[in-house]
Short mmCIF file of C-alpha atoms in Angstrom, two decimals:
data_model
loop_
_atom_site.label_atom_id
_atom_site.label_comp_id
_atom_site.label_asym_id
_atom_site.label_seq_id
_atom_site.Cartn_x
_atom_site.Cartn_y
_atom_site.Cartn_z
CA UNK I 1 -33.97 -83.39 21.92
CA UNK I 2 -37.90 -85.03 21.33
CA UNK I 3 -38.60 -88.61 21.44
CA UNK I 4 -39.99 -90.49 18.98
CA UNK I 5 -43.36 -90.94 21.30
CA UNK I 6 -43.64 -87.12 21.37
CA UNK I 7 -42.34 -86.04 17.84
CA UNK I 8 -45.67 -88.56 16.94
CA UNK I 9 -47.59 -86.95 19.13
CA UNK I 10 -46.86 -83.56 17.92
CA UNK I 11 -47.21 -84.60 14.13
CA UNK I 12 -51.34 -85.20 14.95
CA UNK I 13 -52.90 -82.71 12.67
CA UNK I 14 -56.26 -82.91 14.96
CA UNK I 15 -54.51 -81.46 17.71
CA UNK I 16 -55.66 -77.51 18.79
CA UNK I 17 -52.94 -77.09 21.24
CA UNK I 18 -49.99 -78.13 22.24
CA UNK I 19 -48.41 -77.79 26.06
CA UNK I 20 -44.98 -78.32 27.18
CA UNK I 21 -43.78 -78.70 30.17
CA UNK I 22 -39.59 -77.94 30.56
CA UNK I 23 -37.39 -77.78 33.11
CA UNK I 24 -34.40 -75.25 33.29
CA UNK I 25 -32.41 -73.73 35.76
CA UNK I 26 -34.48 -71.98 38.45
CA UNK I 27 -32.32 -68.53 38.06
CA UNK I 28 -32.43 -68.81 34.50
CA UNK I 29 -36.34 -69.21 34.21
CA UNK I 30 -37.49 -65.72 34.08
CA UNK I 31 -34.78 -64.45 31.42
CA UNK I 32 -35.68 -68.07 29.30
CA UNK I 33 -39.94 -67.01 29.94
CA UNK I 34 -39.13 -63.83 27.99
CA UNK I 35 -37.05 -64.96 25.51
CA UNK I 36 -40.13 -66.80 24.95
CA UNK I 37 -42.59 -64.56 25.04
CA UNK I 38 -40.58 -62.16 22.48
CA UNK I 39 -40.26 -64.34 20.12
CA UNK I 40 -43.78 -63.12 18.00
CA UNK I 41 -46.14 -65.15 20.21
CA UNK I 42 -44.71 -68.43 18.88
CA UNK I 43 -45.38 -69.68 22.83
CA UNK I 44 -47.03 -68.67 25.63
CA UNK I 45 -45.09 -69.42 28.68
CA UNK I 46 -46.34 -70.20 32.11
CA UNK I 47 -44.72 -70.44 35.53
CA UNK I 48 -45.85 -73.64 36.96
CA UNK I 49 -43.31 -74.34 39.94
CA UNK I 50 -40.88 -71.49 40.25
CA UNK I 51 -38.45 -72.81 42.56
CA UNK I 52 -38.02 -75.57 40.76
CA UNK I 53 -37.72 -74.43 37.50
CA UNK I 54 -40.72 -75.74 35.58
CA UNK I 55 -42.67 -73.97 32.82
CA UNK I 56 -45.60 -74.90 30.42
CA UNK I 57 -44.94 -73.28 27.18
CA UNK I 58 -48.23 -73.23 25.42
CA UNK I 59 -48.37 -73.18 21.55
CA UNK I 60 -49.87 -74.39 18.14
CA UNK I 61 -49.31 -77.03 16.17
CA UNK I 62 -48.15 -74.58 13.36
CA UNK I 63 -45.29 -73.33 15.72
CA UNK I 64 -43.67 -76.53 16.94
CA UNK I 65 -40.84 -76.15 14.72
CA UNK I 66 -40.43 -72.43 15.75
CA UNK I 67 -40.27 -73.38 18.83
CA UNK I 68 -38.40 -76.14 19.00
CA UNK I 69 -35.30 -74.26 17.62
CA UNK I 70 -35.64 -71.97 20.05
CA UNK I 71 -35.62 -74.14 23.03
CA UNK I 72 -32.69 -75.72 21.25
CA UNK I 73 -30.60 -72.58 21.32
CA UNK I 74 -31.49 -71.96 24.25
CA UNK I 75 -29.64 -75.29 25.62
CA UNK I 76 -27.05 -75.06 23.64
CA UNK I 77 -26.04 -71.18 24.21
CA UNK I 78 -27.34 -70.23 27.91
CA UNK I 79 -28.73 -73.50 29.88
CA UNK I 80 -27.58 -76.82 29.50
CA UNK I 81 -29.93 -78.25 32.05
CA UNK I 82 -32.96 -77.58 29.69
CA UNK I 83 -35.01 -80.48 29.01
CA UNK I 84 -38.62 -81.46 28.08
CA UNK I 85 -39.98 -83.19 30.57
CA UNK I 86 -43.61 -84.26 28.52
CA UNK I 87 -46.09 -82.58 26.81
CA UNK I 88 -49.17 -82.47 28.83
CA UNK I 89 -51.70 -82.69 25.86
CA UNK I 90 -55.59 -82.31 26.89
CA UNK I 91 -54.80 -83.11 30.25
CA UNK I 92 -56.02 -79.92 31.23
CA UNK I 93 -56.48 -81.54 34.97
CA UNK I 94 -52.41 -82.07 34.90
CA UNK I 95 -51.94 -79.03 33.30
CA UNK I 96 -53.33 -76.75 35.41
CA UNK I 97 -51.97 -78.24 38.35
#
């Protein structure tokens, strides 16, 4: 599901943050933000473009792995169409935009 470039990128122990930026299905965005958000604070999600179905899930380095299995089940049991598009890093300028 990660690249190589990214799972590298993630593996930086120097790193305070870590943002994602996915892409699901539009209708499904809401239901996957809470699924989220329930999940013990392992990601803090944030509606970036609605219509289009983007969200920046923000997290630690410490719950990467947490997180990545849930965005796997996600895909695999309620939308297909999930994907990773980057992770935005200290680009706070992209990130906020």
């Amino acid at each position: 599901m990660l690249s190589e470039e990214l799972l590298e990128k993630l593996d930086i122990k120097s790193i305070k943050g870590i943002n994602l930026l996915i892409k699901v299905d539009p209708k499904k965005l809401n239901f996957i933000s809470m699924v989220i958000d329930g999940h013990g604070r392992i990601a803090l999600p944030r509606t970036r473009i609605g219509k289009e179905g983007y969200l920046d899930l923000l997290t630690s380095p410490d719950c990467v792995d947490d997180l990545m299995l849930i965005l796997e089940n996600l895909k695999k049991d309620y939308d297909p169409s999930l994907e990773i598009v980057k992770e935005l890093g200290d680009n706070w300028l992209e990130a906020v935009i």
